[in-house]
């Protein structure tokens, strides 16, 4: 189940600088490194419930791109992402308010939140969207690379809802593998869809089952005060991965950070912003090392 923090947080004061194009049938936000820089690899950013139209997600894509990566943020919810209006409504519902607001306003806000949340949970469940996610990555692997390279490295970064999809990709199900585009290999052997994974405050993770099935190098960033994936769950993930010798990994538990800290940080919260910056640098460093 989702937690209340899945639907609240801060809204970025920055503007995004990328562009929108259709890639493999999906409307996709694209962020590129600065002019003249050949990308180290391709990162597919899988969002939280608010999708790529939410400014925070686009701004974070831009920041990843500044690290020397080409970043795709596809609309994997097919236009059914959660409305950002839920963020402010949920904040008001969960914070202490005046008695007037509590009695007269909060019931209306609760109905407003349900109006958005229930349809999203039905239409954008992991089970209903997983096939589309796999199809998108298969199309990336079997198509010509988006920039000049003989060995296209593909990574994926997932947040909240997107984190579950990233963990599924990191399991490297043999049935999902495809043969790369002919410009990338002369082999007819099927290969994994991704080369590296990063997750920040993921939801719906089942330990140990999901974690034991991981086969692709993966990096985790979770807040110490996360209501969805509690500190003891993160330690369990770390223990499972450290007991194995076949998967490169890192697991960071960030003090003072709550669920959603990496991409829905309150710009005025210095502690949260520091944790978000750490997670951003962790992701960029992880992909740079895996792509080299």
mmCIF file of C-alpha atoms in Angstrom:
data_model
loop_
_atom_site.group_PDB
_atom_site.id
_atom_site.type_symbol
_atom_site.label_atom_id
_atom_site.label_comp_id
_atom_site.label_asym_id
_atom_site.label_seq_id
_atom_site.Cartn_x
_atom_site.Cartn_y
_atom_site.Cartn_z
ATOM 1 C CA UNK A 1 0.000 0.000 0.000
ATOM 2 C CA UNK A 2 1.028 3.615 -0.536
ATOM 3 C CA UNK A 3 1.650 5.866 2.456
ATOM 4 C CA UNK A 4 0.415 9.476 2.918
ATOM 5 C CA UNK A 5 3.880 10.791 2.043
ATOM 6 C CA UNK A 6 3.463 9.297 -1.456
ATOM 7 C CA UNK A 7 1.070 12.146 -2.208
ATOM 8 C CA UNK A 8 2.632 15.180 -0.575
ATOM 9 C CA UNK A 9 5.890 17.132 -0.597
ATOM 10 C CA UNK A 10 7.376 20.313 -1.988
ATOM 11 C CA UNK A 11 7.151 21.802 -5.458
ATOM 12 C CA UNK A 12 10.281 22.963 -7.250
ATOM 13 C CA UNK A 13 10.784 26.665 -7.901
ATOM 14 C CA UNK A 14 12.966 25.921 -10.948
ATOM 15 C CA UNK A 15 11.922 25.627 -14.582
ATOM 16 C CA UNK A 16 12.696 22.595 -16.714
ATOM 17 C CA UNK A 17 14.832 23.089 -19.829
ATOM 18 C CA UNK A 18 14.350 19.879 -21.800
ATOM 19 C CA UNK A 19 11.992 19.024 -24.642
ATOM 20 C CA UNK A 20 9.060 16.729 -25.376
ATOM 21 C CA UNK A 21 9.164 14.165 -28.171
ATOM 22 C CA UNK A 22 7.462 10.849 -28.882
ATOM 23 C CA UNK A 23 9.756 7.865 -28.404
ATOM 24 C CA UNK A 24 8.526 4.341 -29.124
ATOM 25 C CA UNK A 25 4.940 5.520 -29.012
ATOM 26 C CA UNK A 26 5.148 7.307 -25.667
ATOM 27 C CA UNK A 27 5.274 11.028 -24.959
ATOM 28 C CA UNK A 28 8.728 11.433 -23.440
ATOM 29 C CA UNK A 29 10.514 14.306 -21.729
ATOM 30 C CA UNK A 30 14.140 14.454 -22.905
ATOM 31 C CA UNK A 31 16.997 16.151 -21.052
ATOM 32 C CA UNK A 32 20.432 16.333 -22.672
ATOM 33 C CA UNK A 33 23.940 17.115 -21.420
ATOM 34 C CA UNK A 34 25.435 20.433 -22.405
ATOM 35 C CA UNK A 35 26.192 21.045 -26.063
ATOM 36 C CA UNK A 36 29.210 19.176 -27.402
ATOM 37 C CA UNK A 37 29.190 16.509 -24.703
ATOM 38 C CA UNK A 38 28.735 12.902 -25.837
ATOM 39 C CA UNK A 39 26.536 11.198 -23.228
ATOM 40 C CA UNK A 40 28.078 8.518 -21.040
ATOM 41 C CA UNK A 41 24.863 6.566 -21.431
ATOM 42 C CA UNK A 42 21.083 6.719 -21.404
ATOM 43 C CA UNK A 43 19.100 7.004 -18.159
ATOM 44 C CA UNK A 44 15.380 6.299 -18.210
ATOM 45 C CA UNK A 45 13.719 8.128 -15.337
ATOM 46 C CA UNK A 46 10.593 6.339 -14.039
ATOM 47 C CA UNK A 47 8.570 8.798 -12.008
ATOM 48 C CA UNK A 48 6.485 8.779 -8.890
ATOM 49 C CA UNK A 49 2.678 8.938 -9.102
ATOM 50 C CA UNK A 50 2.774 12.477 -10.530
ATOM 51 C CA UNK A 51 4.374 11.560 -13.848
ATOM 52 C CA UNK A 52 6.659 13.537 -16.159
ATOM 53 C CA UNK A 53 4.362 16.575 -16.350
ATOM 54 C CA UNK A 54 5.134 17.286 -12.682
ATOM 55 C CA UNK A 55 7.825 19.975 -12.711
ATOM 56 C CA UNK A 56 9.931 18.322 -9.980
ATOM 57 C CA UNK A 57 10.468 15.228 -12.105
ATOM 58 C CA UNK A 58 11.494 17.209 -15.171
ATOM 59 C CA UNK A 59 13.874 19.400 -13.172
ATOM 60 C CA UNK A 60 15.566 16.344 -11.667
ATOM 61 C CA UNK A 61 15.922 14.860 -15.163
ATOM 62 C CA UNK A 62 17.737 18.072 -16.156
ATOM 63 C CA UNK A 63 20.077 17.714 -13.199
ATOM 64 C CA UNK A 64 20.888 14.128 -14.102
ATOM 65 C CA UNK A 65 21.601 15.223 -17.661
ATOM 66 C CA UNK A 66 24.067 17.813 -16.337
ATOM 67 C CA UNK A 67 26.146 14.861 -15.121
ATOM 68 C CA UNK A 68 26.823 13.856 -18.712
ATOM 69 C CA UNK A 69 23.834 11.622 -19.457
ATOM 70 C CA UNK A 70 20.992 11.577 -21.932
ATOM 71 C CA UNK A 71 17.785 11.272 -19.896
ATOM 72 C CA UNK A 72 14.395 10.003 -21.048
ATOM 73 C CA UNK A 73 11.307 10.405 -18.878
ATOM 74 C CA UNK A 74 8.446 8.599 -20.639
ATOM 75 C CA UNK A 75 4.789 8.869 -19.716
ATOM 76 C CA UNK A 76 4.412 5.267 -18.631
ATOM 77 C CA UNK A 77 0.963 6.048 -17.198
ATOM 78 C CA UNK A 78 -0.414 7.069 -20.598
ATOM 79 C CA UNK A 79 -1.781 10.420 -19.435
ATOM 80 C CA UNK A 80 -3.278 9.091 -16.208
ATOM 81 C CA UNK A 81 -0.704 10.425 -13.748
ATOM 82 C CA UNK A 82 -1.831 11.900 -10.446
ATOM 83 C CA UNK A 83 -2.754 15.581 -10.453
ATOM 84 C CA UNK A 84 -0.149 17.718 -8.587
ATOM 85 C CA UNK A 85 -3.096 19.450 -6.869
ATOM 86 C CA UNK A 86 -3.171 16.426 -4.565
ATOM 87 C CA UNK A 87 0.149 17.501 -3.039
ATOM 88 C CA UNK A 88 -1.183 20.672 -1.425
ATOM 89 C CA UNK A 89 -4.478 19.047 -0.458
ATOM 90 C CA UNK A 90 -2.727 16.132 1.247
ATOM 91 C CA UNK A 91 -0.407 18.512 3.076
ATOM 92 C CA UNK A 92 -3.386 20.426 4.473
ATOM 93 C CA UNK A 93 -5.126 17.198 5.480
ATOM 94 C CA UNK A 94 -2.131 15.856 7.386
ATOM 95 C CA UNK A 95 -1.002 19.037 9.108
ATOM 96 C CA UNK A 96 -2.592 20.588 12.187
ATOM 97 C CA UNK A 97 -5.042 23.293 11.102
ATOM 98 C CA UNK A 98 -7.562 25.651 12.669
ATOM 99 C CA UNK A 99 -10.858 24.187 13.861
ATOM 100 C CA UNK A 100 -12.675 25.906 11.004
ATOM 101 C CA UNK A 101 -10.437 24.257 8.431
ATOM 102 C CA UNK A 102 -10.654 20.912 10.228
ATOM 103 C CA UNK A 103 -14.448 20.898 10.337
ATOM 104 C CA UNK A 104 -15.391 22.556 7.054
ATOM 105 C CA UNK A 105 -12.420 22.356 4.672
ATOM 106 C CA UNK A 106 -10.719 19.053 5.408
ATOM 107 C CA UNK A 107 -13.748 16.865 4.524
ATOM 108 C CA UNK A 108 -13.905 18.543 1.113
ATOM 109 C CA UNK A 109 -10.166 18.136 0.590
ATOM 110 C CA UNK A 110 -10.409 14.466 1.552
ATOM 111 C CA UNK A 111 -13.041 13.916 -1.156
ATOM 112 C CA UNK A 112 -10.890 15.811 -3.644
ATOM 113 C CA UNK A 113 -7.884 13.618 -2.886
ATOM 114 C CA UNK A 114 -9.959 10.451 -3.217
ATOM 115 C CA UNK A 115 -11.288 11.714 -6.551
ATOM 116 C CA UNK A 116 -7.723 11.691 -7.901
ATOM 117 C CA UNK A 117 -6.118 8.863 -5.942
ATOM 118 C CA UNK A 118 -8.652 6.068 -6.450
ATOM 119 C CA UNK A 119 -8.738 6.230 -10.290
ATOM 120 C CA UNK A 120 -4.942 6.439 -10.363
ATOM 121 C CA UNK A 121 -4.559 3.364 -8.146
ATOM 122 C CA UNK A 122 -6.935 1.432 -10.406
ATOM 123 C CA UNK A 123 -5.571 2.460 -13.805
ATOM 124 C CA UNK A 124 -1.873 2.795 -12.928
ATOM 125 C CA UNK A 125 -1.310 -0.207 -10.694
ATOM 126 C CA UNK A 126 2.043 -1.936 -11.055
ATOM 127 C CA UNK A 127 0.337 -4.994 -12.535
ATOM 128 C CA UNK A 128 -1.423 -2.946 -15.229
ATOM 129 C CA UNK A 129 1.616 -0.892 -16.226
ATOM 130 C CA UNK A 130 4.449 -3.432 -16.022
ATOM 131 C CA UNK A 131 4.006 -4.783 -19.561
ATOM 132 C CA UNK A 132 4.222 -1.265 -21.003
ATOM 133 C CA UNK A 133 7.411 -0.549 -19.072
ATOM 134 C CA UNK A 134 9.065 -3.753 -20.314
ATOM 135 C CA UNK A 135 7.956 -3.019 -23.891
ATOM 136 C CA UNK A 136 9.523 0.467 -23.765
ATOM 137 C CA UNK A 137 12.894 -0.867 -22.635
ATOM 138 C CA UNK A 138 12.813 -3.670 -25.188
ATOM 139 C CA UNK A 139 12.237 -1.065 -27.887
ATOM 140 C CA UNK A 140 15.216 0.965 -26.641
ATOM 141 C CA UNK A 141 17.493 -2.082 -26.747
ATOM 142 C CA UNK A 142 16.450 -3.175 -30.232
ATOM 143 C CA UNK A 143 16.539 0.293 -31.859
ATOM 144 C CA UNK A 144 19.511 2.328 -33.131
ATOM 145 C CA UNK A 145 21.163 4.202 -30.232
ATOM 146 C CA UNK A 146 20.151 7.870 -29.800
ATOM 147 C CA UNK A 147 23.794 9.007 -30.036
ATOM 148 C CA UNK A 148 27.016 7.676 -31.562
ATOM 149 C CA UNK A 149 28.199 4.663 -29.556
ATOM 150 C CA UNK A 150 29.182 1.050 -30.141
ATOM 151 C CA UNK A 151 27.966 -0.041 -26.717
ATOM 152 C CA UNK A 152 24.878 1.805 -25.517
ATOM 153 C CA UNK A 153 24.634 1.693 -21.742
ATOM 154 C CA UNK A 154 21.092 1.931 -20.390
ATOM 155 C CA UNK A 155 20.342 2.736 -16.780
ATOM 156 C CA UNK A 156 17.087 3.431 -15.053
ATOM 157 C CA UNK A 157 16.217 5.550 -12.017
ATOM 158 C CA UNK A 158 12.919 5.006 -10.220
ATOM 159 C CA UNK A 159 11.134 7.003 -7.533
ATOM 160 C CA UNK A 160 8.256 5.754 -5.339
ATOM 161 C CA UNK A 161 5.920 4.065 -7.876
ATOM 162 C CA UNK A 162 8.755 3.978 -10.386
ATOM 163 C CA UNK A 163 11.046 2.267 -7.892
ATOM 164 C CA UNK A 164 9.043 -0.952 -8.068
ATOM 165 C CA UNK A 165 9.343 -1.006 -11.857
ATOM 166 C CA UNK A 166 13.086 -0.463 -11.618
ATOM 167 C CA UNK A 167 13.469 -3.367 -9.199
ATOM 168 C CA UNK A 168 11.499 -5.545 -11.639
ATOM 169 C CA UNK A 169 13.853 -4.543 -14.461
ATOM 170 C CA UNK A 170 16.830 -5.272 -12.194
ATOM 171 C CA UNK A 171 15.629 -8.854 -11.777
ATOM 172 C CA UNK A 172 16.599 -9.427 -15.429
ATOM 173 C CA UNK A 173 13.825 -11.888 -16.227
ATOM 174 C CA UNK A 174 15.161 -14.108 -19.077
ATOM 175 C CA UNK A 175 11.773 -13.812 -20.781
ATOM 176 C CA UNK A 176 12.235 -10.032 -21.067
ATOM 177 C CA UNK A 177 15.680 -10.156 -22.690
ATOM 178 C CA UNK A 178 16.155 -9.105 -26.322
ATOM 179 C CA UNK A 179 18.918 -9.089 -28.926
ATOM 180 C CA UNK A 180 20.497 -5.659 -29.218
ATOM 181 C CA UNK A 181 20.298 -3.564 -32.360
ATOM 182 C CA UNK A 182 22.721 -4.722 -35.039
ATOM 183 C CA UNK A 183 24.828 -1.564 -34.639
ATOM 184 C CA UNK A 184 25.624 -2.620 -31.076
ATOM 185 C CA UNK A 185 26.548 -6.262 -31.407
ATOM 186 C CA UNK A 186 27.097 -9.062 -33.881
ATOM 187 C CA UNK A 187 25.841 -11.599 -31.378
ATOM 188 C CA UNK A 188 22.407 -13.178 -31.539
ATOM 189 C CA UNK A 189 22.375 -13.747 -27.788
ATOM 190 C CA UNK A 190 19.587 -12.054 -25.850
ATOM 191 C CA UNK A 191 20.804 -9.529 -23.247
ATOM 192 C CA UNK A 192 19.393 -7.714 -20.181
ATOM 193 C CA UNK A 193 17.292 -4.621 -20.819
ATOM 194 C CA UNK A 194 19.351 -2.430 -18.468
ATOM 195 C CA UNK A 195 22.955 -2.191 -17.303
ATOM 196 C CA UNK A 196 22.401 -0.404 -13.986
ATOM 197 C CA UNK A 197 19.574 0.630 -11.663
ATOM 198 C CA UNK A 198 18.944 3.292 -9.033
ATOM 199 C CA UNK A 199 15.945 3.585 -6.716
ATOM 200 C CA UNK A 200 14.963 6.311 -4.283
ATOM 201 C CA UNK A 201 12.260 5.676 -1.654
ATOM 202 C CA UNK A 202 10.606 2.874 -3.689
ATOM 203 C CA UNK A 203 7.114 1.575 -2.896
ATOM 204 C CA UNK A 204 5.586 -1.917 -2.974
ATOM 205 C CA UNK A 205 8.964 -3.640 -2.443
ATOM 206 C CA UNK A 206 8.711 -7.132 -0.992
ATOM 207 C CA UNK A 207 11.702 -8.321 0.997
ATOM 208 C CA UNK A 208 13.207 -10.795 0.715
ATOM 209 C CA UNK A 209 11.527 -11.958 -2.526
ATOM 210 C CA UNK A 210 12.082 -8.882 -4.706
ATOM 211 C CA UNK A 211 15.601 -8.312 -3.420
ATOM 212 C CA UNK A 212 16.800 -11.893 -3.740
ATOM 213 C CA UNK A 213 15.722 -11.897 -7.394
ATOM 214 C CA UNK A 214 17.866 -8.873 -8.372
ATOM 215 C CA UNK A 215 20.595 -9.605 -10.950
ATOM 216 C CA UNK A 216 21.559 -6.117 -12.199
ATOM 217 C CA UNK A 217 23.850 -3.664 -10.314
ATOM 218 C CA UNK A 218 21.608 -1.492 -8.152
ATOM 219 C CA UNK A 219 21.883 1.530 -5.856
ATOM 220 C CA UNK A 220 19.311 2.408 -3.154
ATOM 221 C CA UNK A 221 18.623 5.748 -1.439
ATOM 222 C CA UNK A 222 15.989 5.693 1.301
ATOM 223 C CA UNK A 223 15.184 8.151 4.076
ATOM 224 C CA UNK A 224 15.576 7.117 7.695
ATOM 225 C CA UNK A 225 12.041 8.398 8.395
ATOM 226 C CA UNK A 226 10.374 6.785 5.367
ATOM 227 C CA UNK A 227 6.868 5.557 6.262
ATOM 228 C CA UNK A 228 6.656 3.290 3.216
ATOM 229 C CA UNK A 229 10.017 1.523 3.468
ATOM 230 C CA UNK A 230 11.073 1.717 7.095
ATOM 231 C CA UNK A 231 14.672 1.722 8.307
ATOM 232 C CA UNK A 232 14.515 -1.943 9.366
ATOM 233 C CA UNK A 233 13.323 -2.858 5.866
ATOM 234 C CA UNK A 234 16.239 -0.995 4.313
ATOM 235 C CA UNK A 235 18.663 -2.815 6.600
ATOM 236 C CA UNK A 236 17.079 -6.097 5.525
ATOM 237 C CA UNK A 237 17.656 -5.149 1.881
ATOM 238 C CA UNK A 238 21.265 -4.294 2.654
ATOM 239 C CA UNK A 239 21.835 -7.553 4.538
ATOM 240 C CA UNK A 240 20.402 -9.605 1.683
ATOM 241 C CA UNK A 241 22.531 -7.895 -0.952
ATOM 242 C CA UNK A 242 25.669 -8.023 1.160
ATOM 243 C CA UNK A 243 25.210 -11.767 1.635
ATOM 244 C CA UNK A 244 25.521 -12.192 -2.125
ATOM 245 C CA UNK A 245 28.673 -11.907 -4.227
ATOM 246 C CA UNK A 246 27.016 -11.812 -7.654
ATOM 247 C CA UNK A 247 25.393 -8.354 -7.609
ATOM 248 C CA UNK A 248 27.129 -4.991 -7.315
ATOM 249 C CA UNK A 249 25.146 -2.733 -5.027
ATOM 250 C CA UNK A 250 25.087 0.130 -2.574
ATOM 251 C CA UNK A 251 22.427 1.005 -0.005
ATOM 252 C CA UNK A 252 22.260 4.447 1.586
ATOM 253 C CA UNK A 253 19.978 5.253 4.538
ATOM 254 C CA UNK A 254 19.743 9.046 4.787
ATOM 255 C CA UNK A 255 19.217 10.579 8.270
ATOM 256 C CA UNK A 256 16.225 12.876 8.699
ATOM 257 C CA UNK A 257 14.825 12.173 5.216
ATOM 258 C CA UNK A 258 11.197 11.164 4.665
ATOM 259 C CA UNK A 259 9.462 9.319 1.858
ATOM 260 C CA UNK A 260 9.579 11.365 -1.350
ATOM 261 C CA UNK A 261 12.644 13.369 -0.274
ATOM 262 C CA UNK A 262 14.620 12.790 -3.489
ATOM 263 C CA UNK A 263 12.153 14.370 -5.904
ATOM 264 C CA UNK A 264 9.436 16.107 -3.865
ATOM 265 C CA UNK A 265 11.617 18.053 -1.484
ATOM 266 C CA UNK A 266 10.368 21.245 0.143
ATOM 267 C CA UNK A 267 12.765 23.896 -1.265
ATOM 268 C CA UNK A 268 12.670 25.694 2.093
ATOM 269 C CA UNK A 269 13.634 22.610 4.132
ATOM 270 C CA UNK A 270 17.431 22.671 4.399
ATOM 271 C CA UNK A 271 17.734 19.158 5.869
ATOM 272 C CA UNK A 272 15.535 17.631 3.184
ATOM 273 C CA UNK A 273 17.289 19.549 0.420
ATOM 274 C CA UNK A 274 20.672 18.313 1.648
ATOM 275 C CA UNK A 275 19.396 14.715 1.567
ATOM 276 C CA UNK A 276 17.969 15.236 -1.931
ATOM 277 C CA UNK A 277 21.310 16.580 -3.138
ATOM 278 C CA UNK A 278 23.082 13.558 -1.665
ATOM 279 C CA UNK A 279 20.699 11.199 -3.467
ATOM 280 C CA UNK A 280 21.188 13.064 -6.744
ATOM 281 C CA UNK A 281 24.972 12.856 -6.470
ATOM 282 C CA UNK A 282 24.698 9.192 -5.465
ATOM 283 C CA UNK A 283 22.704 8.408 -8.606
ATOM 284 C CA UNK A 284 24.985 10.321 -10.973
ATOM 285 C CA UNK A 285 28.104 8.783 -9.460
ATOM 286 C CA UNK A 286 26.580 5.295 -9.607
ATOM 287 C CA UNK A 287 25.645 5.535 -13.278
ATOM 288 C CA UNK A 288 28.974 7.087 -14.207
ATOM 289 C CA UNK A 289 30.836 4.185 -12.608
ATOM 290 C CA UNK A 290 28.569 1.546 -14.127
ATOM 291 C CA UNK A 291 28.723 3.083 -17.605
ATOM 292 C CA UNK A 292 32.509 3.456 -17.720
#
